[in-house]
Structure formats: structure tokens, C-alpha cells
Amino acid sequence: MTARARRWSLRRTLLALLLGLTLLLWGVSALIVYLDAEQESAELFDQSLSETAHLLLSLADHEVQEHAAGTPLVMATQENRNHQQYLLFQIWSSDQRILYKNAGAPETGFAAPGASGYSWVARDGQQWRVYAGWNSSRRLQIQLAEPATHRKEISARFAWKFFGFALLAVTIAAAAIWWSVNQVFRVVQASADEVALRTASDLADVSLDGAPDELAPLLLAINRLFGRVRATIEHEQRFTADAAHELRTPLAAIKTSLQVIERARNDAERDEFVKSLGLSVNRATRLIDQLMTLAKLDPQQSSAQLAQHDLSLLLAGHMTNWGANARQHQHGLLTYLAPASCRVNGELLLILVRNLLDNAFRYTPPGGSVVLACGADADAAIAWLSVSDSGPGIAPAMRERVFERFFRLADANRPGSGLGLSIVRQIADVHGATVLLSDGPEGKGLMVKVCFTTIEA
């Protein structure tokens, strides 16, 4: 038991890929922007810390010059302000005496006495960003400290706003992608619905209106398939109707002969109608054989079985049987077989030649001659075979119509099905060959010439 093939949805796959790619791009972009913004904000915080420190240091330098401070001066602040959440500063003298500080600043320094620049300091269980700087005379040092939580709060607020905007943008993008993909696949679904609603007899072309370039080749292929199916059905219907029509005549003759035989008055009369019955049976048998040959001609399958053959060798191997058939019809069979190599289906080619010879034997009066020839035209890269007879020939105006099924000339006085040349034309089509009708030798009779394009193996 074969495992059932797994089916997958192109729409869901496309949506998943597009949405996943969108989320990935937005996520990576948001992370890069956040990290870059955090780096930029840290630099801005440090710059602000440095500028504030130098401003306070210049003010303190002025105060010290006018009012020498003997004891630390604590700057007053609002009572309800939490000093542990904002800037704390200390101003030290060169002899390591603290001159100024704001409320909340400790008595001990944030940084080492001779320090200068930025540093991170752990104090009271949290991280502080510290900037230490000196005035121009290096008599005063300021140590300005800012808690890391201050920066983290601002970064967190920015992160929430940024990622909230990113989430909104991703949601809008996902909705737009979902809508766009569904709009595109509506065309595919419409075509699928159109085909699904068809009945077995509805083989009209699928509409290409509004179909995208990527879907059009598939719809065109379906339409070509429908066209081939229509042609096959029409072929079968025409074949069935024609076969039923043509078989009615020999079957009616057989039925009539049987009725006459039943009422025969003597053996001679009975023998005469038995002979007529045999002719009717032979005609029906030949017609059925021709119909079966015609029905089995599959251009696609037969063309795949072409092989390189020399026509002269292929025909020479069957001359004995064809010669016996010619003698039975009291004809002479002449052959002119020259090497002619081309790609053919050997079995179909013999059917083609047999039909041409049968036509020539039947329509040539006793004592006439039939010529079978083959050869090659090297300049035009053409291999050919021909069958000529000395019969009544076919008028130029009727030479195209004789290839129609069951068509027979009005003055034809020989039994036949009207399928011989139709079979010849179909076999020639399988080989990509052409069939030409012309007058026979010396302007009498008929010559049928089949030309093949020579393709070396």
C-alpha cells in the first residue's frame, strides 16, 4: 500500500515565510536601534555629567575665592526630594578637605583623592556613575555621582515606547502581508473553483482574465490539455459514427445473402450467393482491419518509437509477399530501391506501404504495372518512397479530399473502405513526413510519394 502523498499549502507557506522574515527583520532592527540608542544616551549622560560638574566647580571656585570655607557647606534642597535618585556632588580642596556637598552626599569621597575622569563605583548596594574633575589651578576637585538606576529608568521608558511602536508596525505589516497574499491567491482560487465546477463534458478553455504571469503558463497548459481531450473525444465520436455507417453496408449485404441462400432453389443458385456472402465477409473483415489500424494510431506514442532505418533494406525484406499479391491481381510489380536512411517506425511504415500497394493493385486494370521505389535527395536532406500505378489516377481537384476518412471517388468501381489514404496520411504525420499525389509515369495513373526528413542517428 503506497503512502499517501503529503499535501502542503502554498498560501500558508508563503504567509509563514513573509511573516517570519518580517518579524526577524523588525526584531533585529529594533535590537540594533535600541543598543545604539543606549550607547548614544550613555554618552549624552556622561557629557551632561561633565558639564554639570564643571559648572558647579566654577561656582565653587568663585565662592572659595570670596569666602574661604572653613567647614563643609551643605546646600539646602527640598525636603521631600529623594537624594539617592539624583545627582550628588562633593567639592574637595587640594588638602582633601570637603568644602561643599549637597544633601544626601556622603562625607567620604566617591572617587580616589587624586582621581580624574569617569568611573563606576558601587556604594550602598547600587552602582554610581562618577565624574571627578579639577579646576585650572588644581586647588579644587569635584566629584559628581549619578545613580545607574536613573539611566536605566530612562532607557526602560525609551525601550517600552520603541518596542511598542515596533509591535504596532509589525502588526500592521503582518495584516498588510496577509491581505496582499490572500488577494493574490483569490485569482488562483477562482481558477480552481472554475475547474472544480466543470462537468465531464464541459471542456471549454479556462478563463485567463486577471491571471498573473506566474499562473498563466499553468492555465495555458490546462487549456491545451482540454483542447487535446476535446480533439480526442471528437475523433472518437466521428470514428464511431463513421465506423457504424460504413459497417452497416457489408452487414446488410451479408444479411441479404443469408436470406437469399435460405430461399435458394438449387445448388447453383446457392453457390452463387455463398460466393457473394464470402465477398461481403471479406469486405467487412478488411474494413474492420482498417478501422483497427486507424484507431491504434497514437502520434505521441508512435513518434517515440522512431529509429534509424534504411528504407531500401526495410522494403526489400517484404518483396516476396507483395510480389505474390501483385501476381494474384495479374499485375507486374517493379522495384527501384536505392539506399535511403531516415528515422521511422518500421511497423507503421510497412502498414503505409501495404495500403499504398493495395490501392494500386485494386485500381490498376489487369495486366497493368505497379512501381515501388525509394531513394534519397542528399542536397535537400530528404528520403522518399513512392508507389506508382497505371490505373485511372485521381483528378487534381480531388487529390486532397481522398485523404478524408471513408471518402471515395464517385466513379470508383472497386470495393474499398475509403480509409487507405487516410491511414497513409496519419502515419506520415507521425513521422513528420509529407504525402504528395501526382500523375504516374508518362502522365498516366497515380504516383503517391512520401518524403521524410533525414536525421542521422
PDB file of C-alpha atoms in Angstrom, residues 18-141:
ATOM      1  CA  LEU A  18       6.853  36.501   4.857  1.00  0.00           C
ATOM      2  CA  LEU A  19       5.615  36.971   8.426  1.00  0.00           C
ATOM      3  CA  GLY A  20       8.638  35.183   9.864  1.00  0.00           C
ATOM      4  CA  LEU A  21      11.006  37.263   7.762  1.00  0.00           C
ATOM      5  CA  THR A  22       9.172  40.449   8.760  1.00  0.00           C
ATOM      6  CA  LEU A  23       9.368  39.584  12.464  1.00  0.00           C
ATOM      7  CA  LEU A  24      13.045  38.663  12.162  1.00  0.00           C
ATOM      8  CA  LEU A  25      13.956  41.875  10.349  1.00  0.00           C
ATOM      9  CA  TRP A  26      11.971  44.055  12.743  1.00  0.00           C
ATOM     10  CA  GLY A  27      13.371  42.223  15.762  1.00  0.00           C
ATOM     11  CA  VAL A  28      16.994  42.505  14.634  1.00  0.00           C
ATOM     12  CA  SER A  29      16.488  46.123  13.585  1.00  0.00           C
ATOM     13  CA  ALA A  30      14.832  47.007  16.906  1.00  0.00           C
ATOM     14  CA  LEU A  31      17.645  45.374  18.881  1.00  0.00           C
ATOM     15  CA  ILE A  32      20.313  47.210  16.874  1.00  0.00           C
ATOM     16  CA  VAL A  33      18.494  50.533  17.231  1.00  0.00           C
ATOM     17  CA  TYR A  34      17.983  50.007  20.985  1.00  0.00           C
ATOM     18  CA  LEU A  35      21.631  49.100  21.600  1.00  0.00           C
ATOM     19  CA  ASP A  36      22.795  52.052  19.518  1.00  0.00           C
ATOM     20  CA  ALA A  37      20.362  54.404  21.287  1.00  0.00           C
ATOM     21  CA  GLU A  38      21.516  53.129  24.663  1.00  0.00           C
ATOM     22  CA  GLN A  39      25.126  53.789  23.690  1.00  0.00           C
ATOM     23  CA  GLU A  40      24.265  57.276  22.480  1.00  0.00           C
ATOM     24  CA  SER A  41      22.267  58.043  25.615  1.00  0.00           C
ATOM     25  CA  ALA A  42      25.153  56.870  27.828  1.00  0.00           C
ATOM     26  CA  GLU A  43      27.476  59.275  26.038  1.00  0.00           C
ATOM     27  CA  LEU A  44      24.937  62.094  26.424  1.00  0.00           C
ATOM     28  CA  PHE A  45      24.548  61.316  30.146  1.00  0.00           C
ATOM     29  CA  ASP A  46      28.324  61.383  30.606  1.00  0.00           C
ATOM     30  CA  GLN A  47      28.605  64.654  28.699  1.00  0.00           C
ATOM     31  CA  SER A  48      25.834  66.166  30.807  1.00  0.00           C
ATOM     32  CA  LEU A  49      27.551  64.895  33.956  1.00  0.00           C
ATOM     33  CA  SER A  50      30.824  66.519  32.892  1.00  0.00           C
ATOM     34  CA  GLU A  51      29.206  69.868  32.008  1.00  0.00           C
ATOM     35  CA  THR A  52      27.294  69.973  35.301  1.00  0.00           C
ATOM     36  CA  ALA A  53      30.464  69.174  37.238  1.00  0.00           C
ATOM     37  CA  HIS A  54      32.452  71.976  35.550  1.00  0.00           C
ATOM     38  CA  LEU A  55      29.620  74.450  36.130  1.00  0.00           C
ATOM     39  CA  LEU A  56      29.427  73.594  39.837  1.00  0.00           C
ATOM     40  CA  LEU A  57      33.207  73.644  40.087  1.00  0.00           C
ATOM     41  CA  SER A  58      33.416  77.164  38.599  1.00  0.00           C
ATOM     42  CA  LEU A  59      30.751  78.427  41.022  1.00  0.00           C
ATOM     43  CA  ALA A  60      32.504  76.831  43.965  1.00  0.00           C
ATOM     44  CA  ASP A  61      35.852  78.305  42.869  1.00  0.00           C
ATOM     45  CA  HIS A  62      34.302  81.769  42.872  1.00  0.00           C
ATOM     46  CA  GLU A  63      32.789  81.257  46.345  1.00  0.00           C
ATOM     47  CA  VAL A  64      36.030  79.981  47.790  1.00  0.00           C
ATOM     48  CA  GLN A  65      37.918  82.990  46.483  1.00  0.00           C
ATOM     49  CA  GLU A  66      35.441  85.411  48.082  1.00  0.00           C
ATOM     50  CA  HIS A  67      34.506  83.432  51.176  1.00  0.00           C
ATOM     51  CA  ALA A  68      37.042  80.963  52.393  1.00  0.00           C
ATOM     52  CA  ALA A  69      35.067  77.996  53.695  1.00  0.00           C
ATOM     53  CA  GLY A  70      36.228  76.553  56.935  1.00  0.00           C
ATOM     54  CA  THR A  71      33.561  73.952  57.435  1.00  0.00           C
ATOM     55  CA  PRO A  72      31.648  71.900  54.855  1.00  0.00           C
ATOM     56  CA  LEU A  73      28.727  73.783  53.417  1.00  0.00           C
ATOM     57  CA  VAL A  74      25.677  71.665  52.747  1.00  0.00           C
ATOM     58  CA  MET A  75      23.407  73.077  50.066  1.00  0.00           C
ATOM     59  CA  ALA A  76      19.729  73.204  51.010  1.00  0.00           C
ATOM     60  CA  THR A  77      17.247  71.181  48.922  1.00  0.00           C
ATOM     61  CA  GLN A  78      13.546  70.405  49.006  1.00  0.00           C
ATOM     62  CA  GLU A  79      12.631  68.269  51.974  1.00  0.00           C
ATOM     63  CA  ASN A  80      10.576  65.736  50.002  1.00  0.00           C
ATOM     64  CA  ARG A  81      13.289  65.067  47.426  1.00  0.00           C
ATOM     65  CA  ASN A  82      14.945  61.645  47.414  1.00  0.00           C
ATOM     66  CA  HIS A  83      18.631  62.484  47.093  1.00  0.00           C
ATOM     67  CA  GLN A  84      19.578  58.887  46.371  1.00  0.00           C
ATOM     68  CA  GLN A  85      17.820  59.084  42.998  1.00  0.00           C
ATOM     69  CA  TYR A  86      19.522  62.186  41.583  1.00  0.00           C
ATOM     70  CA  LEU A  87      22.915  63.862  41.312  1.00  0.00           C
ATOM     71  CA  LEU A  88      25.149  64.012  44.377  1.00  0.00           C
ATOM     72  CA  PHE A  89      28.303  66.107  44.415  1.00  0.00           C
ATOM     73  CA  GLN A  90      31.244  66.890  46.655  1.00  0.00           C
ATOM     74  CA  ILE A  91      33.834  69.642  46.270  1.00  0.00           C
ATOM     75  CA  TRP A  92      37.209  68.937  47.843  1.00  0.00           C
ATOM     76  CA  SER A  93      40.188  71.137  48.474  1.00  0.00           C
ATOM     77  CA  SER A  94      43.650  70.125  47.427  1.00  0.00           C
ATOM     78  CA  ASP A  95      44.436  69.174  51.046  1.00  0.00           C
ATOM     79  CA  GLN A  96      41.487  66.721  50.991  1.00  0.00           C
ATOM     80  CA  ARG A  97      39.017  68.831  52.906  1.00  0.00           C
ATOM     81  CA  ILE A  98      35.391  68.710  51.777  1.00  0.00           C
ATOM     82  CA  LEU A  99      34.166  72.255  51.142  1.00  0.00           C
ATOM     83  CA  TYR A 100      30.751  71.806  49.553  1.00  0.00           C
ATOM     84  CA  LYS A 101      28.271  68.984  49.098  1.00  0.00           C
ATOM     85  CA  ASN A 102      24.566  68.636  48.558  1.00  0.00           C
ATOM     86  CA  ALA A 103      22.123  66.867  50.822  1.00  0.00           C
ATOM     87  CA  GLY A 104      22.492  63.097  50.588  1.00  0.00           C
ATOM     88  CA  ALA A 105      26.136  63.215  49.594  1.00  0.00           C
ATOM     89  CA  PRO A 106      28.347  61.192  51.995  1.00  0.00           C
ATOM     90  CA  GLU A 107      31.257  62.604  53.957  1.00  0.00           C
ATOM     91  CA  THR A 108      33.661  60.262  52.226  1.00  0.00           C
ATOM     92  CA  GLY A 109      34.657  60.705  48.610  1.00  0.00           C
ATOM     93  CA  PHE A 110      33.084  58.842  45.741  1.00  0.00           C
ATOM     94  CA  ALA A 111      36.414  58.504  43.977  1.00  0.00           C
ATOM     95  CA  ALA A 112      40.072  58.367  44.989  1.00  0.00           C
ATOM     96  CA  PRO A 113      41.556  61.734  46.136  1.00  0.00           C
ATOM     97  CA  GLY A 114      43.644  62.305  43.029  1.00  0.00           C
ATOM     98  CA  ALA A 115      41.190  60.724  40.545  1.00  0.00           C
ATOM     99  CA  SER A 116      40.123  62.394  37.331  1.00  0.00           C
ATOM    100  CA  GLY A 117      37.570  61.323  34.707  1.00  0.00           C
ATOM    101  CA  TYR A 118      34.719  58.804  34.668  1.00  0.00           C
ATOM    102  CA  SER A 119      34.358  55.651  36.743  1.00  0.00           C
ATOM    103  CA  TRP A 120      31.784  53.226  38.080  1.00  0.00           C
ATOM    104  CA  VAL A 121      31.532  52.925  41.863  1.00  0.00           C
ATOM    105  CA  ALA A 122      29.487  50.515  43.989  1.00  0.00           C
ATOM    106  CA  ARG A 123      28.027  52.265  47.011  1.00  0.00           C
ATOM    107  CA  ASP A 124      25.119  51.455  49.327  1.00  0.00           C
ATOM    108  CA  GLY A 125      24.231  48.381  47.265  1.00  0.00           C
ATOM    109  CA  GLN A 126      23.937  50.143  43.898  1.00  0.00           C
ATOM    110  CA  GLN A 127      26.082  51.316  41.015  1.00  0.00           C
ATOM    111  CA  TRP A 128      27.002  55.012  40.609  1.00  0.00           C
ATOM    112  CA  ARG A 129      28.455  56.789  37.620  1.00  0.00           C
ATOM    113  CA  VAL A 130      31.112  59.157  38.979  1.00  0.00           C
ATOM    114  CA  TYR A 131      32.914  62.039  37.325  1.00  0.00           C
ATOM    115  CA  ALA A 132      35.925  63.596  39.031  1.00  0.00           C
ATOM    116  CA  GLY A 133      37.484  66.831  37.791  1.00  0.00           C
ATOM    117  CA  TRP A 134      39.820  69.659  38.874  1.00  0.00           C
ATOM    118  CA  ASN A 135      39.757  73.395  38.346  1.00  0.00           C
ATOM    119  CA  SER A 136      42.512  75.039  36.324  1.00  0.00           C
ATOM    120  CA  SER A 137      44.668  75.762  39.385  1.00  0.00           C
ATOM    121  CA  ARG A 138      44.105  72.211  40.712  1.00  0.00           C
ATOM    122  CA  ARG A 139      43.067  73.658  44.071  1.00  0.00           C
ATOM    123  CA  LEU A 140      39.525  72.277  43.926  1.00  0.00           C
ATOM    124  CA  GLN A 141      38.244  68.833  42.957  1.00  0.00           C
TER     125      GLN A 141
END
